[in-house]
Amino acid sequence: MKNNSILRLAIQKKGRLSEDSLRLIKECGIKFSNGTGKLKSRAGNFPIEFLYLRDDDIPDYVADGVADIGIVGENVALEKGKNIDHIRKLGFSRCRLSLAVPKEVEYTGIEYFQNASIATSYPKILRRYLDENQVTAEIHEISGSVEIAPSIGLARGICDIVSSGSTLMSNGLKEVDVIMHSEAIIIGNQNLDDEKKSILDQLLFRIESVQKGKNSKYILLNAPNEKIEEIAALLPGMRSPTVVPLAEKGWSSIHSVINEDDFWQVIENLKKAGAEGILVVPIEKMIF
Ligand code: ATP
Ligand code: MG
């Protein structure tokens, strides 16, 4: 690999994606300083450079090759992005892009919007959704504070990002239809050269290890030897569980890895099978 090759990653300068994007990079063992007000910085121990930008601008910069890859919400990638690759979902900044109407409206279906006006910052995604549902509506594109549009008479409803719904509620609106679910993703330029691809692969490998670690827990427990087989069957682990004899005769310590999603069910079953002194510890990274 040429040693001057460097991957340029665009991340949101300030907003809901910034903190988690930077945390992910740090968890990948990449060291950098991001002094406030900086627009660019370089990692000290990995061939990567960061550009700090507004999220709306990131898909265009990636498509143009100013940045090689970027982290944005899928909602923004779909709205702004043409000619970019959607490389990897990152599992944070989860939200929905939804239609909402004043809460007193008796909403019976998407026909409510027929010939109505809808305010949104996502005209392309909304237009596609309305077309798919054979609804003709006027789309008012506004860049912020979309949720006040109905109360000032600008639109009959809105299409905007929702997570808890509290912003809608405090503006007298209710969510009536989900257009898409979104989370942060890595997007990439479609013409990366081999050196940049190779750096990207290293980065993705690290991200995967961090993500797998987060979805798994290391579990240690004690069990009487005659129960080992039954308990081992409940703990598939990475290969199979580790069994270590305890100082007390007839007892062993069993170690394994379990998936976060099955966690409580597995614990319940282990207790029933006779496990004692169960310890569960977080895993920082998992490499296969
Ligand atoms: P910028 O100044 O960079 O243009 P912005 O105001 O457009 O920022 P943010 O509000 O920081 O954007 O949101 C960035 C992204 O985070 C959104 O595009 C969406 O994917 C996600 N997001 C927005 N609101 C929420 C939320 N309440 N919960 C989780 N994720 C959200
Ligand atoms: Mg923005």
Coordinates of C-alpha atoms and ligand atoms in Angstrom, one line a residue:
M1 CA 0.0 0.0 0.0
K2 CA 1.3 3.5 -0.8
N3 CA 2.0 5.1 2.6
N4 CA 0.5 8.4 1.6
S5 CA -3.0 7.0 1.0
I6 CA -5.5 8.4 3.4
L7 CA -9.3 7.8 3.8
R8 CA -11.4 11.0 4.2
L9 CA -14.4 10.5 6.5
A10 CA -17.1 13.2 6.7
I11 CA -18.9 13.4 10.0
Q12 CA -21.6 15.8 11.3
K13 CA -19.9 18.8 12.9
K14 CA -22.6 19.4 15.5
G15 CA -25.8 17.6 16.0
R16 CA -27.5 14.3 16.9
L17 CA -25.0 12.2 14.9
S18 CA -21.8 13.8 16.1
E19 CA -21.2 12.3 19.5
D20 CA -22.0 8.7 18.6
S21 CA -20.0 9.0 15.4
L22 CA -16.9 10.1 17.3
R23 CA -17.4 7.5 20.0
L24 CA -17.5 4.8 17.4
I25 CA -14.2 6.0 15.9
K26 CA -12.7 6.0 19.3
E27 CA -13.9 2.5 20.1
C28 CA -12.2 1.4 17.0
G29 CA -8.9 2.5 18.7
I30 CA -8.4 5.4 16.4
K31 CA -6.9 8.4 18.1
F32 CA -7.5 12.0 17.1
S33 CA -8.1 15.4 18.5
N34 CA -11.3 17.3 17.5
G35 CA -10.8 20.7 18.9
T36 CA -14.0 22.8 18.7
G37 CA -14.2 24.9 15.6
K38 CA -11.9 22.7 13.6
L39 CA -13.1 21.7 10.2
K40 CA -10.6 19.0 9.6
S41 CA -8.3 16.7 11.7
R42 CA -6.1 13.7 11.2
A43 CA -5.9 10.5 13.2
G44 CA -2.5 9.8 14.7
N45 CA -2.5 6.0 14.4
F46 CA -4.7 5.2 11.4
P47 CA -4.6 6.6 7.9
I48 CA -7.9 8.5 8.2
E49 CA -8.8 12.2 8.1
F50 CA -12.0 13.7 9.4
L51 CA -14.0 16.5 7.8
Y52 CA -16.6 18.1 10.0
L53 CA -19.7 19.2 8.0
R54 CA -23.4 19.8 8.1
D55 CA -25.1 16.4 7.7
D56 CA -27.2 17.6 4.6
D57 CA -23.9 18.3 2.8
I58 CA -22.3 15.0 3.4
P59 CA -23.9 12.9 0.7
D60 CA -22.9 15.4 -2.0
Y61 CA -19.3 15.6 -0.8
V62 CA -19.1 11.8 -0.8
A63 CA -20.7 11.5 -4.2
D64 CA -18.2 14.1 -5.6
G65 CA -15.2 12.4 -3.9
V66 CA -14.3 15.4 -1.7
A67 CA -14.9 12.9 1.1
D68 CA -14.4 9.1 0.5
I69 CA -17.0 8.0 3.1
G70 CA -19.4 9.7 5.5
I71 CA -21.7 9.0 8.4
V72 CA -25.3 10.2 8.0
G73 CA -28.8 9.2 8.8
E74 CA -30.4 6.9 6.2
N75 CA -33.1 9.6 5.8
V76 CA -30.5 12.1 4.6
A77 CA -28.7 9.6 2.5
L78 CA -31.9 8.7 0.7
E79 CA -33.1 12.3 0.4
K80 CA -29.8 13.8 -0.9
G81 CA -27.9 10.9 -2.0
K82 CA -27.5 9.9 -5.6
N83 CA -24.6 7.8 -6.7
I84 CA -23.4 6.8 -3.3
D85 CA -23.0 3.4 -1.8
H86 CA -24.8 2.5 1.4
I87 CA -22.0 0.5 3.1
R88 CA -22.9 -0.3 6.7
K89 CA -25.7 0.3 9.3
L90 CA -24.3 1.6 12.5
G91 CA -27.2 1.1 15.0
F92 CA -27.4 4.6 16.5
S93 CA -29.5 7.7 15.8
R94 CA -32.5 5.5 15.3
C95 CA -35.6 7.4 14.3
R96 CA -38.6 7.3 11.9
L97 CA -39.6 9.6 9.0
S98 CA -43.3 9.9 9.6
L99 CA -46.5 11.7 8.5
A100 CA -48.2 13.7 11.3
V101 CA -51.4 15.6 11.5
P102 CA -53.1 17.9 14.2
K103 CA -54.1 15.6 17.0
E104 CA -57.8 16.5 16.8
V105 CA -58.0 15.1 13.2
E106 CA -59.8 11.8 12.8
Y107 CA -57.3 10.2 10.5
T108 CA -58.6 7.3 8.5
G109 CA -55.8 6.8 6.1
I110 CA -53.4 8.3 3.6
E111 CA -56.4 9.8 1.6
Y112 CA -56.4 12.5 4.2
F113 CA -53.5 14.0 2.3
Q114 CA -55.2 13.9 -1.1
N115 CA -54.9 17.4 -2.6
A116 CA -53.7 18.7 0.7
S117 CA -50.4 20.5 1.4
I118 CA -47.6 18.8 3.5
A119 CA -44.6 20.6 5.0
T120 CA -41.3 18.7 5.1
S121 CA -37.6 18.8 4.7
Y122 CA -37.7 15.5 2.8
P123 CA -39.5 16.4 -0.4
K124 CA -38.0 13.5 -2.5
I125 CA -38.7 10.7 -0.1
L126 CA -42.2 12.1 0.6
R127 CA -43.0 12.5 -3.1
R128 CA -42.0 8.9 -3.8
Y129 CA -44.1 7.7 -0.9
L130 CA -47.2 9.7 -2.1
D131 CA -46.7 8.5 -5.6
E132 CA -46.6 4.9 -4.5
N133 CA -49.9 5.4 -2.6
Q134 CA -51.5 7.3 -5.5
V135 CA -51.9 10.5 -3.5
T136 CA -51.5 13.9 -5.1
A137 CA -50.4 16.6 -2.7
E138 CA -48.6 19.8 -2.6
I139 CA -45.2 19.6 -0.9
H140 CA -43.9 22.6 1.0
E141 CA -40.2 22.2 1.4
I142 CA -38.9 23.9 4.6
S143 CA -35.6 23.4 6.2
G144 CA -36.5 23.5 9.9
S145 CA -39.3 23.9 12.5
V146 CA -41.5 21.8 10.2
E147 CA -43.8 21.0 13.1
I148 CA -45.3 24.5 13.4
A149 CA -46.5 24.4 9.8
P150 CA -50.1 23.1 10.5
S151 CA -50.7 25.6 13.4
I152 CA -49.8 28.6 11.2
G153 CA -51.9 27.4 8.3
L154 CA -49.1 26.5 6.0
A155 CA -50.0 22.8 5.7
R156 CA -52.6 20.2 6.6
G157 CA -49.9 17.9 7.9
I158 CA -46.1 17.3 8.0
C159 CA -43.6 14.7 7.2
D160 CA -40.7 14.8 9.6
I161 CA -38.2 12.9 11.8
V162 CA -39.8 11.4 15.0
S163 CA -38.2 9.4 17.8
S164 CA -40.1 9.7 21.1
G165 CA -42.9 11.8 19.6
S166 CA -42.6 14.4 22.3
T167 CA -41.9 17.2 19.8
L168 CA -45.0 16.3 17.8
M169 CA -47.0 16.2 21.0
S170 CA -45.9 19.6 22.2
N171 CA -46.9 21.1 18.9
G172 CA -50.4 19.5 19.0
L173 CA -49.6 16.9 16.4
K174 CA -49.8 13.1 16.2
E175 CA -47.9 10.5 14.1
V176 CA -50.2 8.7 11.7
D177 CA -48.0 6.9 9.2
V178 CA -44.4 5.7 9.2
I179 CA -42.7 6.3 5.8
M180 CA -39.3 4.8 6.8
H181 CA -37.2 3.7 9.7
S182 CA -33.7 5.2 9.8
E183 CA -30.4 4.8 11.6
A184 CA -26.9 6.2 11.1
I185 CA -25.1 4.5 8.2
I186 CA -21.7 4.7 6.5
I187 CA -22.0 5.9 2.9
G188 CA -19.2 5.7 0.4
N189 CA -18.0 7.1 -2.9
Q190 CA -18.5 4.7 -5.7
N191 CA -15.0 5.0 -7.2
L192 CA -12.6 4.4 -4.3
D193 CA -9.2 3.2 -5.5
D194 CA -7.8 0.0 -4.1
E195 CA -5.7 1.7 -1.4
K196 CA -8.7 3.5 0.0
K197 CA -10.8 0.4 -0.3
S198 CA -8.2 -1.5 1.7
I199 CA -8.2 1.2 4.5
L200 CA -12.0 1.1 4.5
D201 CA -12.0 -2.7 4.9
Q202 CA -9.7 -2.3 7.9
L203 CA -12.1 0.3 9.4
L204 CA -15.2 -1.9 8.7
F205 CA -13.4 -4.9 10.3
R206 CA -12.9 -2.8 13.5
I207 CA -16.4 -1.5 13.5
E208 CA -17.8 -5.0 13.2
S209 CA -15.7 -6.2 16.1
V210 CA -17.0 -3.3 18.3
Q211 CA -20.6 -4.0 17.2
K212 CA -20.3 -7.7 17.9
G213 CA -18.8 -7.0 21.3
K214 CA -21.7 -4.7 22.1
N215 CA -24.2 -7.3 21.2
S216 CA -22.6 -10.0 23.3
K217 CA -21.8 -10.5 27.0
Y218 CA -19.2 -12.7 28.7
I219 CA -20.8 -15.0 31.2
L220 CA -19.1 -16.9 34.1
L221 CA -20.9 -19.2 36.4
N222 CA -20.4 -22.1 38.8
A223 CA -22.0 -25.5 38.5
P224 CA -21.8 -29.0 40.0
N225 CA -19.9 -31.3 37.6
E226 CA -22.9 -33.4 36.8
K227 CA -24.7 -30.4 35.4
I228 CA -22.0 -29.3 33.0
E229 CA -23.4 -31.0 30.0
E230 CA -26.9 -29.6 30.5
I231 CA -25.5 -26.1 31.1
A232 CA -23.1 -26.3 28.2
A233 CA -26.0 -27.0 25.9
L234 CA -27.5 -23.7 26.9
L235 CA -24.3 -21.8 26.1
P236 CA -23.1 -22.2 22.6
G237 CA -20.3 -19.6 23.0
M238 CA -17.9 -18.8 20.2
R239 CA -16.9 -22.4 19.8
S240 CA -18.0 -24.2 23.0
P241 CA -17.9 -23.1 26.6
T242 CA -14.7 -23.1 28.7
V243 CA -14.9 -25.4 31.8
V244 CA -12.4 -24.9 34.6
P245 CA -12.4 -26.9 37.8
L246 CA -13.0 -25.1 41.0
A247 CA -10.9 -25.7 44.2
E248 CA -14.0 -27.2 45.7
K249 CA -14.3 -30.8 44.6
G250 CA -17.1 -31.7 42.2
W251 CA -17.7 -28.1 41.0
S252 CA -16.6 -26.2 37.9
S253 CA -16.6 -22.7 36.6
I254 CA -18.1 -22.4 33.1
H255 CA -17.3 -19.4 30.9
S256 CA -19.0 -18.4 27.6
V257 CA -20.3 -15.6 25.4
I258 CA -24.0 -15.0 25.0
N259 CA -26.1 -12.8 22.8
E260 CA -27.6 -9.7 24.3
D261 CA -31.0 -10.5 22.7
D262 CA -31.3 -13.9 24.3
F263 CA -29.8 -12.7 27.6
W264 CA -32.7 -12.9 30.1
Q265 CA -34.0 -16.2 28.7
V266 CA -30.6 -17.8 28.9
I267 CA -30.1 -16.6 32.5
E268 CA -33.5 -18.0 33.4
N269 CA -32.7 -21.4 31.9
L270 CA -29.2 -21.5 33.5
K271 CA -30.7 -20.9 36.9
K272 CA -33.2 -23.7 36.4
A273 CA -30.4 -26.0 35.3
G274 CA -28.5 -25.4 38.6
A275 CA -26.0 -22.6 37.8
E276 CA -24.9 -20.5 40.7
G277 CA -22.9 -17.3 41.1
I278 CA -23.6 -16.1 37.6
L279 CA -21.4 -13.1 36.5
V280 CA -22.0 -11.2 33.3
V281 CA -19.4 -8.8 32.0
P282 CA -19.3 -6.5 28.9
I283 CA -17.1 -7.3 26.0
E284 CA -15.0 -4.5 24.4
K285 CA -14.3 -6.1 21.1
M286 CA -14.9 -9.5 19.5
I287 CA -12.6 -10.9 16.8
F288 CA -13.3 -14.0 14.8
Ligands
ATP1 P1 -27.1 19.9 10.6 O1 -26.8 21.2 11.4 O2 -25.8 19.1 10.6 O3 -27.7 20.1 9.3 P2 -29.6 18.8 11.5 O4 -30.3 19.8 12.4 O5 -30.0 18.7 10.1 O6 -28.0 19.1 11.6 P3 -29.9 16.7 13.5 O7 -31.1 17.2 14.2 O8 -28.6 16.8 14.2 O9 -29.7 17.3 12.1 O10 -30.1 15.2 13.1 C1 -29.2 14.5 12.4 C2 -29.7 13.1 12.1 O11 -30.0 12.4 13.3 C3 -31.1 13.1 11.4 O12 -31.0 13.2 10.0 C4 -31.7 11.8 11.8 O13 -31.1 10.7 11.0 C5 -31.1 11.6 13.2 N1 -32.1 12.1 14.2 C6 -32.8 13.2 14.1 N2 -33.6 13.4 15.2 C7 -33.4 12.3 16.0 C8 -33.9 11.8 17.2 N3 -34.8 12.5 17.9 N4 -33.5 10.7 17.7 C9 -32.6 10.0 17.0 N5 -32.1 10.3 15.8 C10 -32.5 11.5 15.3
MG2 MG -29.1 18.9 8.5

